[in-house]
Short mmCIF file of C-alpha atoms in Angstrom, two decimals:
data_model
loop_
_atom_site.label_atom_id
_atom_site.label_comp_id
_atom_site.label_asym_id
_atom_site.label_seq_id
_atom_site.Cartn_x
_atom_site.Cartn_y
_atom_site.Cartn_z
CA MET Q 1 122.67 95.14 135.53
CA LYS Q 2 123.82 98.51 133.99
CA THR Q 3 121.31 100.73 133.04
CA TYR Q 4 121.57 104.03 131.02
CA ARG Q 5 119.73 107.14 130.19
CA LYS Q 6 119.51 110.05 127.77
CA GLU Q 7 117.34 112.60 126.35
CA LEU Q 8 118.14 113.74 122.78
CA TRP Q 9 116.34 116.84 121.85
CA PHE Q 10 115.02 118.24 118.61
CA GLU Q 11 113.82 121.44 116.94
CA THR Q 12 112.69 121.08 113.47
CA ARG Q 13 112.10 123.96 110.97
CA THR Q 14 109.28 122.43 109.35
CA ARG Q 15 106.11 120.93 110.86
CA ARG Q 16 107.02 117.24 109.29
CA ALA Q 17 110.33 115.71 109.37
CA PHE Q 18 112.34 112.85 109.45
CA ILE Q 19 116.08 112.75 110.98
CA ASN Q 20 118.46 109.88 110.99
CA ILE Q 21 119.33 109.38 114.65
CA THR Q 22 121.43 106.26 114.79
CA PRO Q 23 124.65 107.98 114.95
CA LYS Q 24 123.37 109.56 118.14
CA VAL Q 25 121.89 106.44 119.48
CA GLU Q 26 125.15 104.65 118.70
CA GLU Q 27 127.27 107.23 121.07
CA CYS Q 28 124.73 106.65 123.64
CA LEU Q 29 125.37 103.02 123.49
CA ALA Q 30 129.28 103.47 123.56
CA GLU Q 31 128.91 106.12 126.59
CA SER Q 32 126.83 103.47 128.35
CA GLY Q 33 129.36 100.88 128.18
CA ILE Q 34 126.60 97.83 127.96
CA ARG Q 35 127.65 95.23 125.68
CA GLU Q 36 124.67 92.72 125.73
CA GLY Q 37 120.84 94.27 126.49
CA LEU Q 38 118.25 95.82 124.83
CA CYS Q 39 117.72 99.45 123.96
CA LEU Q 40 114.73 101.30 124.14
CA VAL Q 41 114.39 104.60 121.71
CA SER Q 42 110.71 106.31 122.14
CA ALA Q 43 109.53 109.37 121.32
CA MET Q 44 108.34 111.50 124.52
CA HIS Q 45 105.76 113.64 122.50
CA ILE Q 46 102.58 112.14 121.15
CA THR Q 47 102.75 113.77 117.94
CA ALA Q 48 106.41 112.02 117.04
CA SER Q 49 107.42 108.63 116.34
CA VAL Q 50 110.60 106.87 116.43
CA PHE Q 51 110.83 104.26 113.61
CA ILE Q 52 113.25 101.84 111.95
CA ASN Q 53 113.52 102.01 108.09
CA ASP Q 54 115.72 102.85 105.14
CA ASP Q 55 117.57 106.40 104.89
CA GLU Q 56 116.61 107.09 101.33
CA SER Q 57 115.09 110.58 100.45
CA GLY Q 58 112.58 109.17 97.89
CA LEU Q 59 111.35 106.66 100.60
CA HIS Q 60 110.94 109.36 102.55
CA ARG Q 61 108.89 111.58 100.37
CA ASP Q 62 106.76 108.58 99.81
CA PHE Q 63 106.24 108.36 103.42
CA GLU Q 64 105.26 112.01 103.68
CA ALA Q 65 102.61 111.56 100.82
CA TRP Q 66 101.33 108.72 102.20
CA LEU Q 67 100.71 109.69 105.66
CA GLU Q 68 98.87 112.82 104.15
CA LYS Q 69 96.75 110.35 102.50
CA LEU Q 70 95.96 108.26 105.44
CA ALA Q 71 95.61 110.89 107.76
CA PRO Q 72 95.50 114.34 106.11
CA GLU Q 73 96.52 117.67 108.08
CA LYS Q 74 93.73 119.62 106.24
CA PRO Q 75 91.16 120.65 106.68
CA TYR Q 76 91.83 121.23 110.37
CA SER Q 77 87.86 121.24 110.86
CA GLN Q 78 87.59 117.32 110.22
CA TYR Q 79 89.05 116.27 113.40
CA ALA Q 80 87.36 116.39 117.06
CA HIS Q 81 90.84 117.21 118.37
CA ASN Q 82 91.43 120.32 116.75
CA GLY Q 83 90.45 123.97 117.78
CA ALA Q 84 92.70 124.81 120.49
CA GLU Q 85 95.11 122.89 118.53
CA ASP Q 86 95.74 121.94 115.06
CA ASN Q 87 97.67 118.88 115.29
CA ALA Q 88 94.89 115.82 115.22
CA ASP Q 89 96.71 114.54 112.21
CA ALA Q 90 100.10 114.20 113.69
CA HIS Q 91 98.49 112.09 116.43
CA LEU Q 92 97.17 109.71 113.80
CA LYS Q 93 100.53 109.55 111.62
CA ARG Q 94 102.48 108.87 114.73
CA SER Q 95 100.13 105.89 115.23
CA VAL Q 96 100.94 104.59 112.13
CA MET Q 97 104.66 104.90 112.17
CA GLY Q 98 105.01 103.89 116.11
CA ARG Q 99 106.16 105.50 119.25
CA GLU Q 100 109.26 103.32 119.93
CA VAL Q 101 111.86 101.05 118.65
CA VAL Q 102 113.36 98.20 120.79
CA ALA Q 103 116.85 97.50 119.43
CA ALA Q 104 119.12 94.37 120.51
CA VAL Q 105 122.81 95.11 122.15
CA SER Q 106 124.97 92.46 121.10
CA ASP Q 107 128.78 92.60 121.47
CA GLY Q 108 128.64 96.49 122.41
CA ARG Q 109 126.41 97.27 119.17
CA LEU Q 110 123.21 97.86 117.86
CA ASP Q 111 122.28 94.42 116.47
CA PHE Q 112 120.82 95.51 113.24
CA GLY Q 113 120.51 93.90 109.63
CA PRO Q 114 122.29 96.09 106.77
CA TRP Q 115 119.56 98.78 105.93
CA GLU Q 116 118.15 99.19 109.31
CA GLN Q 117 118.48 103.15 110.78
CA ILE Q 118 116.57 104.41 113.42
CA PHE Q 119 114.64 107.79 112.41
CA TYR Q 120 112.85 110.40 114.63
CA GLY Q 121 109.53 111.26 112.80
CA GLU Q 122 108.41 114.82 113.51
CA PHE Q 123 104.71 115.13 112.67
CA ASP Q 124 104.22 118.35 114.58
CA GLY Q 125 107.38 120.40 114.58
CA ARG Q 126 108.83 123.92 115.01
CA ARG Q 127 109.22 123.52 118.80
CA ARG Q 128 111.88 121.55 121.18
CA LYS Q 129 110.88 117.93 121.74
CA ARG Q 130 112.54 115.08 123.16
CA VAL Q 131 113.36 111.33 122.31
CA LEU Q 132 114.53 109.06 125.43
CA VAL Q 133 117.00 106.47 124.99
CA LYS Q 134 117.27 103.87 127.52
CA ILE Q 135 119.72 100.97 127.84
CA ILE Q 136 119.64 98.00 130.03
CA GLY Q 137 122.00 95.27 130.28
CA GLU Q 138 125.52 94.41 131.21
CA MET G 22 121.86 88.31 133.98
CA LYS G 23 121.94 85.86 131.09
CA THR G 24 121.66 86.80 127.50
CA TYR G 25 120.88 84.86 124.08
CA ARG G 26 120.70 85.91 120.41
CA LYS G 27 119.92 83.59 117.18
CA GLU G 28 119.11 84.56 113.41
CA LEU G 29 116.17 82.88 111.95
CA TRP G 30 116.61 82.57 108.08
CA PHE G 31 113.70 82.88 105.52
CA GLU G 32 113.34 82.55 101.86
CA THR G 33 109.75 82.84 100.49
CA ARG G 34 108.69 82.00 97.44
CA THR G 35 106.11 84.73 96.68
CA ARG G 36 106.69 88.34 97.33
CA ARG G 37 104.32 88.46 100.17
CA ALA G 38 103.75 85.76 102.92
CA PHE G 39 102.81 85.37 106.32
CA ILE G 40 104.73 82.47 108.31
CA ASN G 41 104.07 81.61 111.86
CA ILE G 42 107.44 81.48 113.67
CA THR G 43 106.04 80.83 117.29
CA PRO G 44 107.36 77.43 117.60
CA LYS G 45 111.01 78.54 116.50
CA VAL G 46 110.96 81.34 118.92
CA GLU G 47 109.84 78.85 121.68
CA GLU G 48 112.93 76.61 120.49
CA CYS G 49 115.40 79.64 120.90
CA LEU G 50 113.71 80.33 124.53
CA ALA G 51 114.52 76.75 125.48
CA GLU G 52 117.75 76.80 124.02
CA SER G 53 118.43 79.89 126.16
CA GLY G 54 117.50 78.71 129.56
CA ILE G 55 116.04 81.98 130.43
CA ARG G 56 113.02 81.79 132.96
CA GLU G 57 111.98 85.08 133.30
CA GLY G 58 112.79 88.16 130.86
CA LEU G 59 112.17 89.80 127.95
CA CYS G 60 112.35 88.30 124.27
CA LEU G 61 112.66 90.72 121.44
CA VAL G 62 111.60 89.19 117.81
CA SER G 63 112.68 91.72 115.27
CA ALA G 64 112.86 91.78 111.45
CA MET G 65 116.86 92.52 110.25
CA HIS G 66 114.94 93.86 107.08
CA ILE G 67 113.01 96.71 106.27
CA THR G 68 110.71 95.22 104.12
CA ALA G 69 109.63 92.67 106.49
CA SER G 70 107.57 92.70 109.68
CA VAL G 71 107.22 90.71 112.94
CA PHE G 72 103.96 90.76 114.61
CA ILE G 73 101.31 89.08 116.78
CA ASN G 74 97.93 87.89 115.41
CA ASP G 75 95.99 84.98 114.73
CA ASP G 76 96.67 81.91 112.67
CA GLU G 77 93.67 82.07 110.79
CA SER G 78 94.01 81.63 106.81
CA GLY G 79 91.14 83.63 106.17
CA LEU G 80 92.26 86.68 108.14
CA HIS G 81 95.43 86.36 106.37
CA ARG G 82 93.81 86.73 103.13
CA ASP G 83 91.83 89.90 104.76
CA PHE G 84 95.60 91.57 105.68
CA GLU G 85 96.71 90.91 102.45
CA ALA G 86 93.73 92.63 100.85
CA TRP G 87 93.73 95.44 103.28
CA LEU G 88 97.45 96.19 102.94
CA GLU G 89 97.29 96.13 99.09
CA LYS G 90 94.15 98.80 99.81
CA LEU G 91 96.29 100.88 101.99
CA ALA G 92 99.74 100.94 99.93
CA PRO G 93 99.57 99.30 96.84
CA GLU G 94 102.13 97.53 95.03
CA LYS G 95 101.41 98.90 91.77
CA PRO G 96 101.50 101.20 89.36
CA TYR G 97 105.25 101.13 90.87
CA SER G 98 105.60 104.58 89.05
CA GLN G 99 103.39 106.05 91.90
CA TYR G 100 106.41 105.95 94.45
CA ALA G 101 109.56 108.12 94.35
CA HIS G 102 111.50 105.23 95.97
CA ASN G 103 111.03 103.18 93.06
CA GLY G 104 113.39 103.02 89.83
CA ALA G 105 116.56 100.75 90.49
CA GLU G 106 113.96 98.96 93.21
CA ASP G 107 110.24 98.09 93.14
CA ASN G 108 109.32 97.62 96.63
CA ALA G 109 108.38 101.17 98.32
CA ASP G 110 104.93 99.38 98.74
CA ALA G 111 106.85 96.77 101.06
CA HIS G 112 108.40 99.76 102.93
CA LEU G 113 105.07 101.16 103.69
CA LYS G 114 103.28 97.85 104.53
CA ARG G 115 105.94 97.08 107.10
CA SER G 116 105.06 100.15 108.69
CA VAL G 117 101.71 99.25 109.26
CA MET G 118 102.40 95.98 110.51
CA GLY G 119 105.46 96.71 112.60
CA ARG G 120 109.08 95.69 112.75
CA GLU G 121 109.50 93.83 115.96
CA VAL G 122 107.44 92.31 118.86
CA VAL G 123 108.57 92.20 122.68
CA ALA G 124 107.03 89.27 124.45
CA ALA G 125 107.52 88.58 128.24
CA VAL G 126 108.91 85.34 129.28
CA SER G 127 107.58 84.14 132.44
CA ASP G 128 108.20 80.62 134.14
CA GLY G 129 110.34 79.71 130.95
CA ARG G 130 107.44 80.38 128.50
CA LEU G 131 106.50 82.75 126.20
CA ASP G 132 103.60 84.59 128.41
CA PHE G 133 101.03 84.80 125.77
CA GLY G 134 97.12 84.93 125.75
CA PRO G 135 95.45 81.97 124.08
CA TRP G 136 95.34 82.91 120.33
CA GLU G 137 98.62 85.12 120.37
CA GLN G 138 101.10 83.50 117.70
CA ILE G 139 104.37 85.52 116.19
CA PHE G 140 104.20 85.84 112.76
CA TYR G 141 107.07 86.99 109.99
CA GLY G 142 105.53 89.08 107.71
CA GLU G 143 107.46 89.15 104.34
CA PHE G 144 106.71 92.01 101.93
CA ASP G 145 109.32 91.60 99.42
CA GLY G 146 110.29 88.03 99.23
CA ARG G 147 112.06 85.67 96.77
CA ARG G 148 115.38 86.15 98.41
CA ARG G 149 117.17 85.27 101.90
CA LYS G 150 116.42 87.41 104.74
CA ARG G 151 116.57 87.10 108.75
CA VAL G 152 114.89 87.80 111.67
CA LEU G 153 116.86 88.43 115.04
CA VAL G 154 115.59 87.06 118.36
CA LYS G 155 117.34 88.39 121.54
CA ILE G 156 116.39 87.17 125.01
CA ILE G 157 117.57 88.62 127.98
CA GLY G 158 116.73 87.81 131.62
CA GLU G 159 117.80 85.09 133.88
CA MET C 9 117.57 91.31 138.39
CA LYS C 10 113.99 91.62 139.68
CA THR C 11 110.90 90.67 137.45
CA TYR C 12 107.29 91.58 138.19
CA ARG C 13 104.23 90.20 136.14
CA LYS C 14 100.44 91.08 136.85
CA GLU C 15 97.52 90.76 134.53
CA LEU C 16 94.83 93.31 134.12
CA TRP C 17 91.39 92.35 133.17
CA PHE C 18 88.81 94.66 131.37
CA GLU C 19 85.25 94.17 130.13
CA THR C 20 83.77 97.04 128.12
CA ARG C 21 80.02 97.62 127.83
CA THR C 22 80.77 98.63 124.09
CA ARG C 23 82.45 96.95 121.08
CA ARG C 24 85.14 99.56 120.99
CA ALA C 25 86.73 101.70 123.73
CA PHE C 26 89.79 103.48 124.89
CA ILE C 27 90.55 103.35 128.74
CA ASN C 28 93.79 105.18 130.28
CA ILE C 29 95.41 102.57 132.39
CA THR C 30 98.48 104.74 133.26
CA PRO C 31 97.28 104.60 136.86
CA LYS C 32 96.97 100.85 136.87
CA VAL C 33 100.51 100.42 135.47
CA GLU C 34 102.04 102.96 138.01
CA GLU C 35 100.40 100.71 140.77
CA CYS C 36 102.20 97.63 139.15
CA LEU C 37 105.41 99.53 139.09
CA ALA C 38 105.03 100.73 142.83
CA GLU C 39 104.33 97.21 143.74
CA SER C 40 107.29 95.82 141.83
CA GLY C 41 110.08 97.83 143.83
CA ILE C 42 111.75 98.04 140.51
CA ARG C 43 113.57 101.26 140.04
CA GLU C 44 115.64 101.04 136.94
CA GLY C 45 114.57 98.62 133.62
CA LEU C 46 111.84 98.11 131.32
CA CYS C 47 108.23 97.48 131.26
CA LEU C 48 106.01 95.71 128.99
CA VAL C 49 102.66 96.51 128.82
CA SER C 50 100.94 94.24 126.06
CA ALA C 51 97.44 93.30 125.16
CA MET C 52 96.96 89.11 125.47
CA HIS C 53 94.38 89.24 122.91
CA ILE C 54 94.62 89.98 119.15
CA THR C 55 91.62 92.45 118.69
CA ALA C 56 92.70 94.79 121.47
CA SER C 57 95.64 97.18 121.53
CA VAL C 58 98.01 98.97 124.30
CA PHE C 59 99.15 102.27 123.21
CA ILE C 60 100.42 105.49 124.17
CA ASN C 61 98.70 108.81 123.22
CA ASP C 62 96.92 111.97 124.70
CA ASP C 63 94.04 111.30 127.36
CA GLU C 64 91.60 113.93 125.17
CA SER C 65 87.84 112.98 124.30
CA GLY C 66 88.22 114.64 120.90
CA LEU C 67 91.06 112.72 119.81
CA HIS C 68 89.51 109.55 120.87
CA ARG C 69 86.52 110.30 118.99
CA ASP C 70 89.05 110.89 116.05
CA PHE C 71 90.58 107.76 116.56
CA GLU C 72 87.36 106.10 116.50
CA ALA C 73 86.18 107.60 112.89
CA TRP C 74 89.93 107.05 111.41
CA LEU C 75 90.07 103.31 112.16
CA GLU C 76 86.37 103.03 110.88
CA LYS C 77 87.43 104.65 107.84
CA LEU C 78 90.77 102.46 107.58
CA ALA C 79 89.30 99.32 108.48
CA PRO C 80 85.53 99.31 108.60
CA GLU C 81 83.56 96.98 110.91
CA LYS C 82 80.78 96.71 108.35
CA PRO C 83 79.49 95.07 106.36
CA TYR C 84 80.73 91.68 108.00
CA SER C 85 80.89 89.97 104.39
CA GLN C 86 83.67 91.98 103.20
CA TYR C 87 86.37 90.05 105.11
CA ALA C 88 87.33 86.58 104.78
CA HIS C 89 87.80 86.27 108.61
CA ASN C 90 84.33 86.75 109.16
CA GLY C 91 81.56 84.00 109.08
CA ALA C 92 81.74 81.88 112.71
CA GLU C 93 83.31 85.40 113.94
CA ASP C 94 82.39 89.08 113.02
CA ASN C 95 85.57 90.83 114.32
CA ALA C 96 88.13 90.72 111.44
CA ASP C 97 87.89 94.54 111.56
CA ALA C 98 88.97 94.77 115.10
CA HIS C 99 92.27 92.38 114.17
CA LEU C 100 92.98 95.08 111.54
CA LYS C 101 92.41 98.06 113.78
CA ARG C 102 94.84 96.77 116.48
CA SER C 103 97.37 96.32 114.05
CA VAL C 104 97.39 100.04 113.38
CA MET C 105 97.36 101.06 116.80
CA GLY C 106 99.86 98.07 118.10
CA ARG C 107 99.90 95.39 120.64
CA GLU C 108 102.17 96.55 123.17
CA VAL C 109 104.14 99.30 124.76
CA VAL C 110 107.73 99.09 126.18
CA ALA C 111 108.30 102.08 128.65
CA ALA C 112 111.49 102.95 130.48
CA VAL C 113 111.65 102.92 134.25
CA SER C 114 113.60 105.54 135.75
CA ASP C 115 114.15 106.38 139.62
CA GLY C 116 110.94 104.06 140.08
CA ARG C 117 108.89 105.89 137.80
CA LEU C 118 107.59 105.51 134.16
CA ASP C 119 110.00 107.75 132.29
CA PHE C 120 107.17 109.70 130.30
CA GLY C 121 107.05 113.12 128.40
CA PRO C 122 104.33 115.67 130.04
CA TRP C 123 101.34 113.95 127.68
CA GLU C 124 102.04 110.22 127.67
CA GLN C 125 99.29 108.05 128.70
CA ILE C 126 98.93 104.01 128.48
CA PHE C 127 95.78 103.21 126.72
CA TYR C 128 93.86 100.00 126.60
CA GLY C 129 92.34 99.98 122.96
CA GLU C 130 89.37 97.50 122.58
CA PHE C 131 88.30 96.89 119.46
CA ASP C 132 85.97 93.71 120.17
CA GLY C 133 84.63 94.37 123.67
CA ARG C 134 81.76 93.04 125.83
CA ARG C 135 83.58 90.41 127.08
CA ARG C 136 86.45 89.79 129.51
CA LYS C 137 89.99 90.31 128.28
CA ARG C 138 93.36 90.81 129.53
CA VAL C 139 96.46 93.16 129.23
CA LEU C 140 99.65 91.77 130.66
CA VAL C 141 101.95 93.90 132.66
CA LYS C 142 105.88 92.62 133.07
CA ILE C 143 108.67 94.65 134.44
CA ILE C 144 112.30 93.96 134.73
CA GLY C 145 115.16 95.46 136.19
CA GLU C 146 116.40 96.13 139.82
#
């Protein structure tokens, strides 16, 4: 069995952002030399997500508006977690979108449908944060 | 290490549907010959889900009503993604229900609690769509 | 390839509760002797979750209030699933928070960011329920 590990770093200029990280994960996979197995991509921070969806800017605006409706950022005082921090909404938003993705690796490639793209979802940005890529297989 | 891969195809007659795919995944597992490992079951389309819950028709009606409340299909114009397409709500619903399930394989079986059943959740059906089953182990 | 399996049992005194199970999963990992691989932690019941977030009591109160807003427990009659049972809301809450976590195992440890902690999320407690830990690797 082979294993591979890499951290990807991000620092967004806005509080919230969606970044397509598929090419970076594909680079990891090529570097790993693994041709059959599973690839875990997970947010190492609890106010960020890794998820799979469409790379379409209208949809990303819909996600932003929808998550703000389900778990609004403001007023900060509505959340018990806020005080020293102001990011309770980011913890909730990340819960909706998910922490991690597990992708199949088949024949040396991410085994995806035609529109599947991996995104880093940032909900409390403007600082350096990490995503873990762990691949196991052979 | 052994690996196994299969695609399951679906075409629902309605826009939304829940289909119990546990027997199909069990067939895959038997075919794989794998007795210890992990089994990934993932939607290859970004307007569909794979999730684990109860096979109870009342609950499925509750899921339908609840997802329509969280992310209503109509009016289509409420979503920036819609225009050429009308399925923005399906992308959001799938985000709530999840893309994938990772199940343990122990002693040649899906290692499940008594009520765990795997479902394909279709949110934009009436066309052929796929689920990937990838099993690794030995 | 090595594999390891263990069930963790819980019985909460309240209907809903969040329990930090990170130390228990770390014990499992030590017991397994696995140093590189993947660790699946999943709820074996469909009214409970396993998820990763912050061990902060204010945030847990926020989760409780937020989930009650998204999928209220009462009135029980609002859900088709209820009748013989009264736990439809628990099925919905668990869908938001997720069934399972897949963690990377690197150098014999859970490969986590600084604040990642694994929680058992109970939404229909006051009875004995289980979590499965399955680790594969070498």
